[in-house]
Every structure is written in C-alpha cells, then in structure tokens.
Amino acid sequence: AGGRGKDGAPIITFPEFAGFSDIPDEDFLNVVTYLTSIPSLEAASIGFIIIIDRRRDKWSAVKASLTRIAGAFPGNLQLVFVLRPSRFIQRTIADIGIKLYRDDFKMKVPIIMLNSVSDLHGYIDKSQLTRELGGTLEYGHSQWIHHRTAIENFAMTVKTTAQMLQTFGTDLAETELPNDVQCTEDLLSAHTDHHSKLKDELKLAVKQGATLLTCIREPVTRSANSKLSPDELENVATVERLLAQLDETEKAFDQFWTKHHLKLEQCLQLRHFEHDFRQVKLALDNLMEGQAGFADIGDSVTRVEHLLREQKHLEEKGQEPLEKAQSLALHGEQLIQNNHYAVDSIRPKCVELRRICDDFTNETKKKYDILGKSLELHKQLDKASQWCEAGIYLLASQAVDKCQSQEGAETALVEIEKFLVTAKEHHLSNPKEFYNQFDMILTPEIKANAQRILQKLEDVQEMFDKRQISLKKLAAKQTRPVQPVAPHPESSPKRASPKITRPAGQSAFMFSFLFNKQLLSTAAKENAYCKHQGPFKKQSKQNSNQLHIINELIETERVYVEELQSIIEGYASEMDNPNLVHLIPSALQNKKEILFGNLPEIYEFHNRHEIENCIENPELLARCFLKRKEDLQIYEKYCQNKPRSEALWRQCGDSIFFQECQRKLDHKLSLDAYLLKPVQRITKYQLLLKEMLKCSKNSEGTAELEEALATMLDIIKSVNDSMHQIAITGYEGDVSELGKLLMQGSFNVWTDHKKGHNKVKDLARFKPMQRHLFLYTKMLLFCKKREENTDGHEKTASYSFKNSLKMSTVGITENVKGDNKKFEIWYNGREEVYIIQASSVELKNTWISEIRKVLTGQLEACR
C-alpha cells in the first residue's frame, strides 16, 4: 500500500483471504517478487516488514502463510507481524503452535504475534497503515494497478524508443555514401523521413511520461493538505528518471543526427560538384581537343587569315565553359573553406579546372602569336614572289632592239635601278636574315616553299646583275645593230630545250636568261615568250594555281622516290652486307621485314608510275589517282606494321650500324624520320587534291577530282581504322572473318539486361562504361580502351575485347528521350539493350547511317 516503518522499511500486507492457500506457488512467487521490486534499492536494503492479517482465520492458515513466506520470500526481511486469530481456541492453538513450530519456519527475523491492531500501532504509525489495519493511509487498489501498469508501459516505451534510436543510429553509421546525385538525394530524403518519424515517437513518449506524472501527482494538485505516499513519491522519481533518460537519449541522437545529416548534405554537395565537374571537364576537353586541332599554321595568307578567324571563333566558343569552370572551382574552394569532409577529392579537381583554363588561355595566346608571325611571313613571301614575277616581266618586256642603242641601254638601266630600289621596301635586301626569325614555327613544306622563293630571289637578282653588266657595256660602247632571233619555247620542263640559233652580240643574252631551267618556272617562261612574240597573254589565275600544284606534286614525288631509294639501298640492303654484320644488334637479326615493312613494294609502285604527263593536262591528275586506287592500299599494310617497326627502332635505333649508314648517306635526319615519309605522303596527296579542287571549281574534271579526293580520304580512314583494329586483344575469333571494318570510335555505353541483377540495373543507369566500338558488316564489337606507356615513349592504345553482337540479330532505336546524342542497339527482342552516347549529334548520325546501311543490306540479301 506504500506504507513505511519507522526506519523507512517498506510494508507488505497479507490481508485476510480465504483462498490464499489455493494460490499456486509460482503465482505467489511472481507476485511477491514483483512487490519487492517496486521500492527503491535504498528502501529494500533496509528490509521489508510483513503484516499477516489472520484475525478471522485459523492457526492452520497462519502456519501455512508463514511456511510459504519463509520458503519463497525473495527480499530482505526485517520483521513479521501476525494478527493472530481472534477466536479463543484458535488464538490458544496459535500461541502453542508458534512456540512449537518457530524453528520449522526457518526465519531469521522475529515473528511478532499480535492480538489486535492497537498492538500493531505500537510498532507502526497509523499514517503508514491502511484503514483495514486502523490506519489513515489512503489506498485504492484499482488506482495502484493503473499507475503501476502505466509506469511499466512507459518504461517499455522508453526502452523501445531507445532501441529504435540505437538501431537507426547504427544503420546510419554503417550506411555507405552513394556515388551519384540521385541516389544521394534519395538516401537523404529517406533518412530525413525516418528521423522525422522517430522524433514524432519521441514526442509521443515524452507526452506519455508527462501525462503519467500529472496523474500520479493529482492528489497533491487537488488538495494542498494531501501528501504522496513513499511508494507514490518513488513512482514520481521513476517517471522523472525515465523522462530524463529519454531526454538524454534524444539529445545524443540529435547530436549524432546533426553530424550525419551534415555529412549527407556535404555528400550531396560533393556529388553535385563531381557531376558538374564531369560535364565541365568534358566541355573543356572538347575545347582543348578543338584547340589541339589547330596545329596548322597556314600555307598562304588566305589560309592564315581563315585560321585566325577560326581561332577567334574557338576563343569565343570557349568563354562559356571557361566561365563555368572558374565558377565551379570557386564553388569547390568555398566547400573546402566550409570544412567539407572530402577536401582531398575537391581540391585536385579545382586545381585541374584552373590548370586547364590557364592552359587554354596560354595556348590561345601562343596560337595567336604563331599565326601572327605566319601571316607576316606569308605576306612577305607573297610580296617576294610578286616582286620576282614583276622583275621577270620587266626584264622580258625590255625590247631587244631598243637596248642596242646607248640611249636605250641607259633607259633600261634606269628602269632596273628603280625596280631594285623596291626590294628594300619589301625587306628583300637581306631576305635570309628576315626568314630566319620564323624558322622555329615553319613546317617542312613552308620551309621548302620559302627556300624556293629565296632561291628564286637570288636567281632573279643574278639575272638583274647580268643584265646590268650587259646594259652598262652597251651604254658605254655603241655596238653595231643586229637582227634579233626569237628562241623556241621548251615543250616540257623535263626535256632539254632545242638548240636556239643565237645572233651575234648582246641580243643572244637578252633571251638566254629567260629560258634557264633552273631560274624560271614554266609559267614565267611562257609569259616571257608570249611577250616577245606579240601582245603579252597572262594565264588565268586558275590555270596558274593548277600548274603550281602539279609542279609541286611532281617535284615532291621525285624527292619522295629518291628518298625511298636511298633508304632501301643505304639501310635495308646494307643489313645483308657481310662487312657490316658485326655492327647489327642481335635484336635486329632477321627482322628487316619488321623494320622496313613493305617499303620496297611502295618504292617499286612509285618508281614505275610517272605522273609528269599531268603537267600539260591537269584534268588527268584525278584519273591518275582513281586508276591507282587499289594499288594505294599498300599503305594500309605499311601502317599496320608501323607499331612493330617503331618498337624495334626504339630498341636498336642508337646502334653503330645505323649511325654508319647515316654517315655514308650524308643524311641530316636519322632513319626513323624517313620511315615516317610514307605516312606523311598519303596525307600530302589528300592536301594537294584539296588544293587542286579549290582551283578547279566549276571547271571540267571537277567531279573526277572530288571522287579522287573522296578515294584518298577513304584510304586514310581505312588506314586509320586498321591501325585501331590491330590493337584489339582478347577476341578469340578472327577479325578478318567479320567483314569490312566500317566504323570505329569511343562512346559512353549503358546496359539494361532483363535477366540482369536489379542492383546491376540500378548501377547501369548512373555509371556509363567507356567502350570503343568496332562496326563490321557482320559483327559489332565492344572493347575497353587501355593506354600504356612504352619505355618512356608516348602512350600506345590497345582495345580489350568485352562483348560482341551479330549484326544479323540486332535492332536499333535512333532517338533516346532526353539526349539527342544517344541511340539504342538492342538484341534478342530487347532482352539486351545497349544505350550508346556519342560525343556529338553528327557522329551519332554517321553511325546510325552506317548501321542502317548494314541492316538494309541484310534485309535486301534475305529478300
């Protein structure tokens, strides 16, 4: 009932109950154990006082009660009070029985037999006894049960809530942070929702405890005179302790949640940063790739001006991604300043973004500087060339008969001197010194062109010097008049001029310089001849340009064949020379075919095919290339062997054997530079055909030139594709059986397989694979590109085979919602779906067109 003894010992009352002896021992033990657990440990340690009311019962009931209590009471006993039976006979029996059976009860505490409640009041204060025992302690059993049930329910709620918080905290601590934005947002939302629900549970538990506390304190609240019993006070303390425990649990959880929530938010910030970084990095890479494509410095004023405009356009195009990169780098630095946990991941990306921006800016400035110098150079080259042509025209226009007189010779001298003054205006007085300042930026082709013009300047200057000497002699001494004789023009620059009947005296000199094969181009010779024969008829600019290109083609072809011959005779053949065998490294023994490939075959091909006839018939140039279309495939074989050749050269290139061969040939460049010539040659053909096409618009033969250019581009593409194809590794079949290689390139690829694991599907949506695709007429191969450094040299790519699809069983979806650069290739009725993202819409359309051609061809074949 909540009463206490004088020393604070808890009182347990066994009231009169007729069926007490019928209660099972287990139930009795449970009840007594429960009752002894209610008081505080401090009160329980004092010891319990038991009051057994058996005033209306018999001695046998007293004996049974004492026996049961002695055998099953779980607590610490202090005193046992027994209100003995009130009937005389039973009281007498009880007095005798207690004396006889005291030792049988096995109680170490006193058993005090009382005759009445008034005797009990001598031991325990009335205020600690209920009305049944003559006391004043208020006790309602139903209310007692209600309070105890509520307290225990609340304790269970506190325990359950703490366990839920602990479990949730453990789950949070063990949660792996996602690698993409969407999954991080989903996780943050899920954890926040779960946290909100747990907070609601906490609020309900606190509300439940507060309500219970109010109910227990209700008597005191209702009446100021009322006091709570010790048990009620302990109930209040119990509820307050549980509420405090709940509060501590909530604070600890909130502290943990604050840290976890911050980490999730920072994770989301990081994923957004990484996502933006990938997009910006891709844009910057495309920008840098576009900038790297501007390797050309131009071969004419018009070309350089065009390149400058393209560079300006690229610079303007790059402003947006550069600004985004700078903004993203600033955002990353702000995250670092806000103590983001992933500093080690964010800082390198910020550094990378700023580095690329600086590289682009610096490279752009460098490009402008180089193109500016190139423009200045080509303007000077054009002026020099025009000066030479004007000088030749001046010399050719001076009439022979007028120069025979002293006055005529002096007039011609004045004209020449006036003209030579203009050389200083065009920086032509010391041209070599002027061109040397551009030496670092010049390509071999431009250098060759500059050398030709420099040589032409020297030749024209020499012509003027000779003319001045002759004219000075004529001016100083009058000679007899002679009849000039016109020379015969050369029919071909490759054939010697027929002998000319020369007149006596200086008139023979007047034309001899004009037809010197080393000094004048064919066009200049024809101009001079026409001027002498009658009205000067200048060739059209179009024909002149065509002639210039063909001349360049013929001249470079001659040099190319000579270089091939020198390599074969000066290196390849020397490997069979018994006198030099001891100089050949062991790694090079019996590997001549690997080092030189099919270079002899290329030499024989070019040596027996002459294209000089095209100089008189430019329209034959395109036919010449079309006729040799199949033969030009020998370059594909050469390029396929080139990686093996380069690897062998890196191993043996610095041997004494090659140094000796180079010395004998008096070559300035080593062998590896000449082994690159065939690769450069096919590119040269393409460039010359492009220039020829520019000069031949809307004229006869344009269609054939376009076809010839397309043929060369196909050959170059085929060579390029074959270079990638030979780097495929891990494919068990024979790639030569897959049909023609139509396309190859790198893509982002996602997969969505119906039979795949769900987790794989989820990952596939967010993480694209980097795959290099090879499209054949019979098969589509998926490979993974790998790059490896080869002995400190530039990276070489290889393609590790991953998967293949038969073209006879695939389908294609040309447009994917949300991204115009994506398309789908599916297999076995969309059981396997490959989502492919190209780098541009144009590339995607090209691939779709080729795949459609393959599928259409298969359909027509089936029909």
CSV table of C-alpha atoms in Angstrom, one decimal, residues 490-847:
chain,number,residue,atom,x,y,z
A,490,GLU,CA,60.5,24.4,-124.2
A,491,SER,CA,57.9,21.8,-124.8
A,492,SER,CA,58.2,20.3,-121.4
A,493,PRO,CA,60.1,21.2,-118.2
A,494,LYS,CA,61.5,17.6,-118.1
A,495,ARG,CA,63.0,17.7,-121.6
A,496,ALA,CA,66.0,19.8,-122.7
A,497,SER,CA,65.3,22.9,-124.8
A,498,PRO,CA,66.0,22.5,-128.5
A,499,LYS,CA,69.1,24.4,-129.7
A,500,ILE,CA,68.5,28.1,-130.5
A,501,THR,CA,70.1,29.9,-133.3
A,502,ARG,CA,71.7,32.8,-131.4
A,503,PRO,CA,72.6,36.2,-133.1
A,504,ALA,CA,75.9,37.8,-132.5
A,505,GLY,CA,76.4,40.3,-129.8
A,506,GLN,CA,74.2,41.1,-126.8
A,507,SER,CA,70.9,40.2,-128.4
A,508,ALA,CA,71.6,36.5,-127.6
A,509,PHE,CA,71.9,37.4,-123.9
A,510,MET,CA,68.5,39.2,-124.0
A,511,PHE,CA,66.6,35.9,-124.1
A,512,SER,CA,69.1,33.3,-122.8
A,513,PHE,CA,68.3,34.0,-119.2
A,514,LEU,CA,64.6,33.7,-119.7
A,515,PHE,CA,64.8,30.0,-120.6
A,516,ASN,CA,67.3,28.8,-118.0
A,517,LYS,CA,65.7,25.7,-116.5
A,518,GLN,CA,67.0,26.4,-113.0
A,519,LEU,CA,65.8,30.0,-112.9
A,520,LEU,CA,62.3,30.2,-114.3
A,521,SER,CA,59.1,28.3,-113.8
A,522,THR,CA,57.2,27.1,-116.8
A,523,ALA,CA,54.6,29.8,-116.4
A,524,ALA,CA,57.2,32.5,-116.3
A,525,LYS,CA,58.9,31.1,-119.5
A,526,GLU,CA,55.6,31.1,-121.3
A,527,ASN,CA,54.9,34.7,-120.2
A,528,ALA,CA,58.3,35.9,-121.4
A,529,TYR,CA,58.0,34.1,-124.7
A,530,CYS,CA,54.5,35.4,-125.4
A,531,LYS,CA,55.6,38.9,-124.6
A,532,HIS,CA,58.4,38.7,-127.2
A,533,GLN,CA,56.2,37.1,-129.8
A,534,GLY,CA,53.3,39.6,-129.5
A,535,PRO,CA,50.9,41.0,-127.0
A,536,PHE,CA,51.6,39.6,-123.5
A,537,LYS,CA,48.9,37.0,-122.7
A,538,LYS,CA,48.8,36.3,-119.0
A,539,GLN,CA,47.5,32.9,-117.9
A,540,SER,CA,44.4,32.8,-115.8
A,541,LYS,CA,45.0,32.6,-112.1
A,542,GLN,CA,43.1,29.3,-112.0
A,543,ASN,CA,45.5,27.6,-114.6
A,544,SER,CA,48.5,29.1,-112.9
A,545,ASN,CA,47.5,27.7,-109.5
A,546,GLN,CA,46.8,24.3,-111.0
A,547,LEU,CA,50.2,24.4,-112.7
A,548,HIS,CA,51.8,25.3,-109.4
A,549,ILE,CA,50.1,22.4,-107.5
A,550,ILE,CA,51.1,19.9,-110.2
A,551,ASN,CA,54.6,21.2,-110.3
A,552,GLU,CA,54.8,20.8,-106.5
A,553,LEU,CA,53.3,17.3,-106.8
A,554,ILE,CA,55.8,16.2,-109.4
A,555,GLU,CA,58.8,17.7,-107.6
A,556,THR,CA,57.8,16.2,-104.2
A,557,GLU,CA,57.1,12.9,-105.9
A,558,ARG,CA,60.6,12.9,-107.4
A,559,VAL,CA,62.2,13.7,-104.0
A,560,TYR,CA,60.0,11.1,-102.3
A,561,VAL,CA,61.1,8.3,-104.7
A,562,GLU,CA,64.7,9.3,-104.3
A,563,GLU,CA,64.4,9.2,-100.5
A,564,LEU,CA,62.8,5.7,-100.7
A,565,GLN,CA,65.5,4.5,-102.9
A,566,SER,CA,68.3,5.9,-100.6
A,567,ILE,CA,66.7,4.1,-97.6
A,568,ILE,CA,66.4,0.8,-99.4
A,569,GLU,CA,69.9,0.9,-100.8
A,570,GLY,CA,71.6,2.7,-97.9
A,571,TYR,CA,70.0,0.8,-95.0
A,572,ALA,CA,67.9,-2.2,-96.0
A,573,SER,CA,70.4,-3.6,-98.4
A,574,GLU,CA,73.3,-2.9,-96.1
A,575,MET,CA,71.8,-5.2,-93.5
A,576,ASP,CA,72.8,-8.0,-95.9
A,577,ASN,CA,76.3,-6.7,-96.2
A,578,PRO,CA,78.7,-9.2,-94.7
A,579,ASN,CA,81.2,-6.5,-93.8
A,580,LEU,CA,78.6,-4.8,-91.5
A,581,VAL,CA,77.0,-7.9,-89.9
A,582,HIS,CA,79.1,-7.4,-86.8
A,583,LEU,CA,77.6,-3.9,-86.3
A,584,ILE,CA,74.0,-5.2,-86.4
A,585,PRO,CA,72.4,-5.7,-82.9
A,586,SER,CA,71.3,-9.2,-82.1
A,587,ALA,CA,67.7,-8.0,-81.6
A,588,LEU,CA,67.7,-6.8,-85.2
A,589,GLN,CA,68.9,-10.0,-86.8
A,590,ASN,CA,66.5,-11.4,-89.4
A,591,LYS,CA,64.0,-8.6,-88.7
A,592,LYS,CA,64.5,-6.5,-91.8
A,593,GLU,CA,60.9,-7.0,-92.9
A,594,ILE,CA,59.6,-5.8,-89.5
A,595,LEU,CA,61.8,-2.6,-89.5
A,596,PHE,CA,61.0,-1.6,-93.1
A,597,GLY,CA,57.7,-3.3,-93.7
A,598,ASN,CA,56.7,-3.3,-97.3
A,599,LEU,CA,58.7,-0.2,-98.1
A,600,PRO,CA,60.4,-1.9,-101.2
A,601,GLU,CA,56.9,-2.6,-102.6
A,602,ILE,CA,55.9,1.1,-102.1
A,603,TYR,CA,59.1,2.2,-103.8
A,604,GLU,CA,58.5,-0.1,-106.8
A,605,PHE,CA,55.0,1.2,-107.1
A,606,HIS,CA,56.0,4.9,-107.2
A,607,ASN,CA,59.1,4.3,-109.3
A,608,ARG,CA,57.2,2.7,-112.2
A,609,HIS,CA,54.2,5.2,-112.2
A,610,GLU,CA,55.1,8.6,-113.7
A,611,ILE,CA,52.6,11.4,-113.3
A,612,GLU,CA,54.6,14.1,-115.2
A,613,ASN,CA,52.2,13.9,-118.1
A,614,CYS,CA,49.6,15.7,-115.9
A,615,ILE,CA,51.6,19.0,-116.3
A,616,GLU,CA,50.2,19.5,-119.8
A,617,ASN,CA,46.8,18.0,-119.0
A,618,PRO,CA,45.8,18.9,-115.4
A,619,GLU,CA,42.5,17.0,-115.8
A,620,LEU,CA,44.5,13.8,-116.0
A,621,LEU,CA,45.5,14.1,-112.3
A,622,ALA,CA,42.2,12.9,-110.9
A,623,ARG,CA,42.1,10.0,-113.3
A,624,CYS,CA,45.7,9.1,-112.3
A,625,PHE,CA,44.6,8.7,-108.6
A,626,LEU,CA,41.4,6.9,-109.5
A,627,LYS,CA,43.3,4.4,-111.6
A,628,ARG,CA,45.7,3.7,-108.8
A,629,LYS,CA,43.0,3.4,-106.2
A,630,GLU,CA,43.5,-0.3,-105.5
A,631,ASP,CA,47.3,-0.1,-105.6
A,632,LEU,CA,47.3,2.6,-102.9
A,633,GLN,CA,46.1,0.0,-100.4
A,634,ILE,CA,49.7,-0.9,-99.9
A,635,TYR,CA,49.9,2.0,-97.5
A,636,GLU,CA,47.4,0.2,-95.2
A,637,LYS,CA,49.8,-2.8,-94.9
A,638,TYR,CA,52.7,-0.4,-94.2
A,639,CYS,CA,50.9,1.5,-91.5
A,640,GLN,CA,49.7,-1.7,-89.8
A,641,ASN,CA,53.3,-2.8,-89.4
A,642,LYS,CA,54.4,0.7,-88.2
A,643,PRO,CA,53.9,0.0,-84.4
A,644,ARG,CA,56.2,-3.1,-84.6
A,645,SER,CA,58.7,-1.1,-86.6
A,646,GLU,CA,58.7,1.7,-84.1
A,647,ALA,CA,59.1,-0.7,-81.2
A,648,LEU,CA,62.1,-2.3,-82.9
A,649,TRP,CA,63.6,1.1,-83.7
A,650,ARG,CA,63.3,2.2,-80.0
A,651,GLN,CA,65.2,-0.9,-79.1
A,652,CYS,CA,68.0,-0.7,-81.7
A,653,GLY,CA,67.9,2.8,-83.1
A,654,ASP,CA,71.0,4.1,-81.5
A,655,SER,CA,73.2,1.3,-82.7
A,656,ILE,CA,76.5,1.9,-84.5
A,657,PHE,CA,75.1,0.2,-87.7
A,658,PHE,CA,72.5,2.9,-88.2
A,659,GLN,CA,75.0,5.7,-87.4
A,660,GLU,CA,77.4,4.3,-90.0
A,661,CYS,CA,74.7,4.0,-92.7
A,662,GLN,CA,73.5,7.6,-92.0
A,663,ARG,CA,77.1,8.9,-92.2
A,664,LYS,CA,77.6,7.2,-95.6
A,665,LEU,CA,74.3,8.6,-97.0
A,666,ASP,CA,75.2,12.1,-95.6
A,667,HIS,CA,71.6,12.3,-94.2
A,668,LYS,CA,70.9,15.0,-91.6
A,669,LEU,CA,67.9,13.0,-90.3
A,670,SER,CA,68.0,9.5,-88.8
A,671,LEU,CA,66.3,6.5,-90.3
A,672,ASP,CA,63.1,6.8,-88.2
A,673,ALA,CA,62.3,10.2,-89.7
A,674,TYR,CA,62.4,8.7,-93.3
A,675,LEU,CA,60.3,5.7,-92.2
A,676,LEU,CA,57.6,8.3,-91.5
A,677,LYS,CA,57.6,9.5,-95.0
A,678,PRO,CA,55.0,7.0,-96.4
A,679,VAL,CA,52.6,8.0,-93.7
A,680,GLN,CA,53.1,11.7,-94.5
A,681,ARG,CA,52.9,11.0,-98.2
A,682,ILE,CA,49.3,9.8,-98.3
A,683,THR,CA,48.3,12.9,-96.2
A,684,LYS,CA,50.2,15.0,-98.7
A,685,TYR,CA,48.2,13.5,-101.6
A,686,GLN,CA,45.0,14.4,-99.8
A,687,LEU,CA,46.1,18.1,-99.2
A,688,LEU,CA,47.2,18.5,-102.8
A,689,LEU,CA,43.9,17.1,-104.2
A,690,LYS,CA,42.0,19.5,-101.9
A,691,GLU,CA,44.1,22.5,-103.2
A,692,MET,CA,43.6,21.3,-106.8
A,693,LEU,CA,39.8,21.1,-106.2
A,694,LYS,CA,39.8,24.7,-104.9
A,695,CYS,CA,41.5,25.8,-108.1
A,696,SER,CA,39.2,23.8,-110.3
A,697,LYS,CA,35.7,24.8,-109.2
A,698,ASN,CA,33.1,24.8,-111.9
A,699,SER,CA,35.5,23.5,-114.5
A,700,GLU,CA,35.9,20.4,-116.5
A,701,GLY,CA,37.2,17.5,-114.3
A,702,THR,CA,35.8,18.8,-111.0
A,703,ALA,CA,33.7,15.7,-110.5
A,704,GLU,CA,36.6,13.4,-111.0
A,705,LEU,CA,38.7,15.5,-108.6
A,706,GLU,CA,36.0,15.2,-106.0
A,707,GLU,CA,35.9,11.5,-106.5
A,708,ALA,CA,39.7,11.2,-106.3
A,709,LEU,CA,39.7,13.2,-103.0
A,710,ALA,CA,37.0,11.0,-101.6
A,711,THR,CA,39.1,8.0,-102.6
A,712,MET,CA,42.1,9.3,-100.7
A,713,LEU,CA,40.0,10.2,-97.7
A,714,ASP,CA,38.6,6.6,-97.7
A,715,ILE,CA,42.1,5.2,-97.9
A,716,ILE,CA,43.3,7.4,-95.0
A,717,LYS,CA,40.2,6.4,-93.0
A,718,SER,CA,40.8,2.7,-93.8
A,719,VAL,CA,44.5,3.0,-92.8
A,720,ASN,CA,43.4,4.8,-89.5
A,721,ASP,CA,40.7,2.2,-88.8
A,722,SER,CA,43.1,-0.7,-89.5
A,723,MET,CA,45.6,0.8,-87.0
A,724,HIS,CA,43.0,0.6,-84.3
A,725,GLN,CA,41.8,-2.9,-85.4
A,726,ILE,CA,45.3,-4.5,-85.0
A,727,ALA,CA,45.3,-3.3,-81.3
A,728,ILE,CA,42.3,-5.4,-80.4
A,729,THR,CA,43.2,-8.0,-77.7
A,730,GLY,CA,41.2,-10.9,-76.2
A,731,TYR,CA,39.0,-11.7,-79.2
A,732,GLU,CA,39.1,-15.4,-79.7
A,733,GLY,CA,37.9,-15.3,-83.3
A,734,ASP,CA,39.5,-14.0,-86.5
A,735,VAL,CA,38.6,-10.4,-87.1
A,736,SER,CA,39.2,-10.8,-90.8
A,737,GLU,CA,36.1,-13.0,-90.9
A,738,LEU,CA,33.9,-10.2,-89.5
A,739,GLY,CA,33.6,-8.5,-92.9
A,740,LYS,CA,34.8,-5.0,-93.7
A,741,LEU,CA,35.5,-2.6,-90.8
A,742,LEU,CA,33.1,0.3,-91.4
A,743,MET,CA,33.5,2.5,-88.4
A,744,GLN,CA,35.3,2.6,-85.0
A,745,GLY,CA,35.2,5.1,-82.1
A,746,SER,CA,34.8,5.7,-78.4
A,747,PHE,CA,31.4,6.1,-76.7
A,748,ASN,CA,29.7,6.1,-73.3
A,749,VAL,CA,27.6,2.9,-73.0
A,750,TRP,CA,24.8,1.9,-70.6
A,751,THR,CA,23.4,-1.6,-70.4
A,752,ASP,CA,19.9,-2.7,-69.4
A,753,HIS,CA,19.5,-6.5,-69.5
A,754,LYS,CA,16.2,-8.1,-68.5
A,755,LYS,CA,18.0,-11.1,-66.9
A,756,GLY,CA,20.5,-9.0,-65.1
A,757,HIS,CA,20.5,-8.5,-61.3
A,758,ASN,CA,18.4,-5.5,-60.2
A,759,LYS,CA,21.4,-3.9,-58.5
A,760,VAL,CA,23.3,-4.1,-61.7
A,761,LYS,CA,20.5,-2.4,-63.5
A,762,ASP,CA,20.4,0.4,-61.0
A,763,LEU,CA,24.1,1.0,-61.3
A,764,ALA,CA,23.9,0.9,-65.0
A,765,ARG,CA,21.6,3.8,-65.1
A,766,PHE,CA,24.1,6.1,-63.4
A,767,LYS,CA,27.6,4.9,-64.4
A,768,PRO,CA,28.3,4.7,-68.1
A,769,MET,CA,31.0,2.4,-69.4
A,770,GLN,CA,33.7,3.7,-71.6
A,771,ARG,CA,33.7,1.5,-74.7
A,772,HIS,CA,35.4,1.6,-78.1
A,773,LEU,CA,33.1,0.2,-80.7
A,774,PHE,CA,34.2,-1.6,-83.9
A,775,LEU,CA,31.4,-1.9,-86.6
A,776,TYR,CA,31.9,-4.6,-89.1
A,777,THR,CA,29.4,-5.8,-91.7
A,778,LYS,CA,28.8,-9.0,-89.7
A,779,MET,CA,29.5,-8.0,-86.1
A,780,LEU,CA,29.6,-5.1,-83.6
A,781,LEU,CA,32.5,-5.4,-81.1
A,782,PHE,CA,32.6,-3.7,-77.7
A,783,CYS,CA,36.1,-3.2,-76.4
A,784,LYS,CA,37.7,-1.3,-73.5
A,785,LYS,CA,40.4,1.1,-74.4
A,786,ARG,CA,43.7,0.9,-72.5
A,787,GLU,CA,46.7,3.2,-72.8
A,788,GLU,CA,50.2,2.1,-71.7
A,789,ASN,CA,53.5,4.0,-71.7
A,790,THR,CA,56.1,2.2,-73.8
A,791,ASP,CA,59.5,2.6,-72.4
A,792,GLY,CA,59.0,6.2,-71.6
A,793,HIS,CA,57.6,7.0,-75.0
A,794,GLU,CA,54.2,8.2,-75.9
A,795,LYS,CA,51.2,6.1,-74.9
A,796,THR,CA,50.0,3.3,-77.2
A,797,ALA,CA,46.4,2.2,-77.2
A,798,SER,CA,45.1,-1.3,-77.0
A,799,TYR,CA,41.5,-2.5,-77.1
A,800,SER,CA,40.5,-5.3,-74.7
A,801,PHE,CA,37.5,-7.2,-76.1
A,802,LYS,CA,34.4,-7.2,-73.9
A,803,ASN,CA,31.4,-8.2,-75.9
A,804,SER,CA,30.1,-8.8,-79.4
A,805,LEU,CA,26.7,-8.6,-81.2
A,806,LYS,CA,25.8,-10.2,-84.5
A,807,MET,CA,24.5,-7.6,-86.9
A,808,SER,CA,22.0,-10.2,-88.3
A,809,THR,CA,20.1,-10.2,-84.9
A,810,VAL,CA,20.3,-6.6,-83.7
A,811,GLY,CA,17.8,-3.8,-83.8
A,812,ILE,CA,18.3,0.0,-83.5
A,813,THR,CA,16.4,2.8,-81.8
A,814,GLU,CA,17.6,6.0,-83.4
A,815,ASN,CA,16.4,8.5,-80.7
A,816,VAL,CA,16.5,8.2,-76.9
A,817,LYS,CA,14.3,10.6,-74.9
A,818,GLY,CA,16.3,13.3,-73.1
A,819,ASP,CA,19.5,13.2,-75.1
A,820,ASN,CA,19.8,13.8,-78.8
A,821,LYS,CA,23.3,12.3,-78.8
A,822,LYS,CA,22.1,8.8,-77.6
A,823,PHE,CA,20.8,5.9,-79.6
A,824,GLU,CA,20.0,2.2,-78.7
A,825,ILE,CA,21.2,-1.1,-80.1
A,826,TRP,CA,19.1,-4.0,-78.8
A,827,TYR,CA,19.5,-7.7,-79.0
A,828,ASN,CA,17.1,-10.7,-78.9
A,829,GLY,CA,13.9,-8.7,-78.8
A,830,ARG,CA,15.3,-6.1,-76.3
A,831,GLU,CA,16.5,-8.8,-73.9
A,832,GLU,CA,19.8,-6.9,-74.0
A,833,VAL,CA,19.7,-3.2,-74.6
A,834,TYR,CA,22.8,-1.0,-75.1
A,835,ILE,CA,22.3,2.7,-74.7
A,836,ILE,CA,25.1,4.5,-76.6
A,837,GLN,CA,26.1,8.1,-76.3
A,838,ALA,CA,28.2,9.8,-79.0
A,839,SER,CA,30.3,12.9,-78.4
A,840,SER,CA,28.2,14.8,-80.9
A,841,VAL,CA,25.0,14.6,-82.8
A,842,GLU,CA,26.9,14.5,-86.1
A,843,LEU,CA,28.9,11.5,-85.0
A,844,LYS,CA,25.7,9.7,-83.8
A,845,ASN,CA,24.0,10.3,-87.2
A,846,THR,CA,27.1,9.0,-89.0
A,847,TRP,CA,27.0,5.7,-87.0
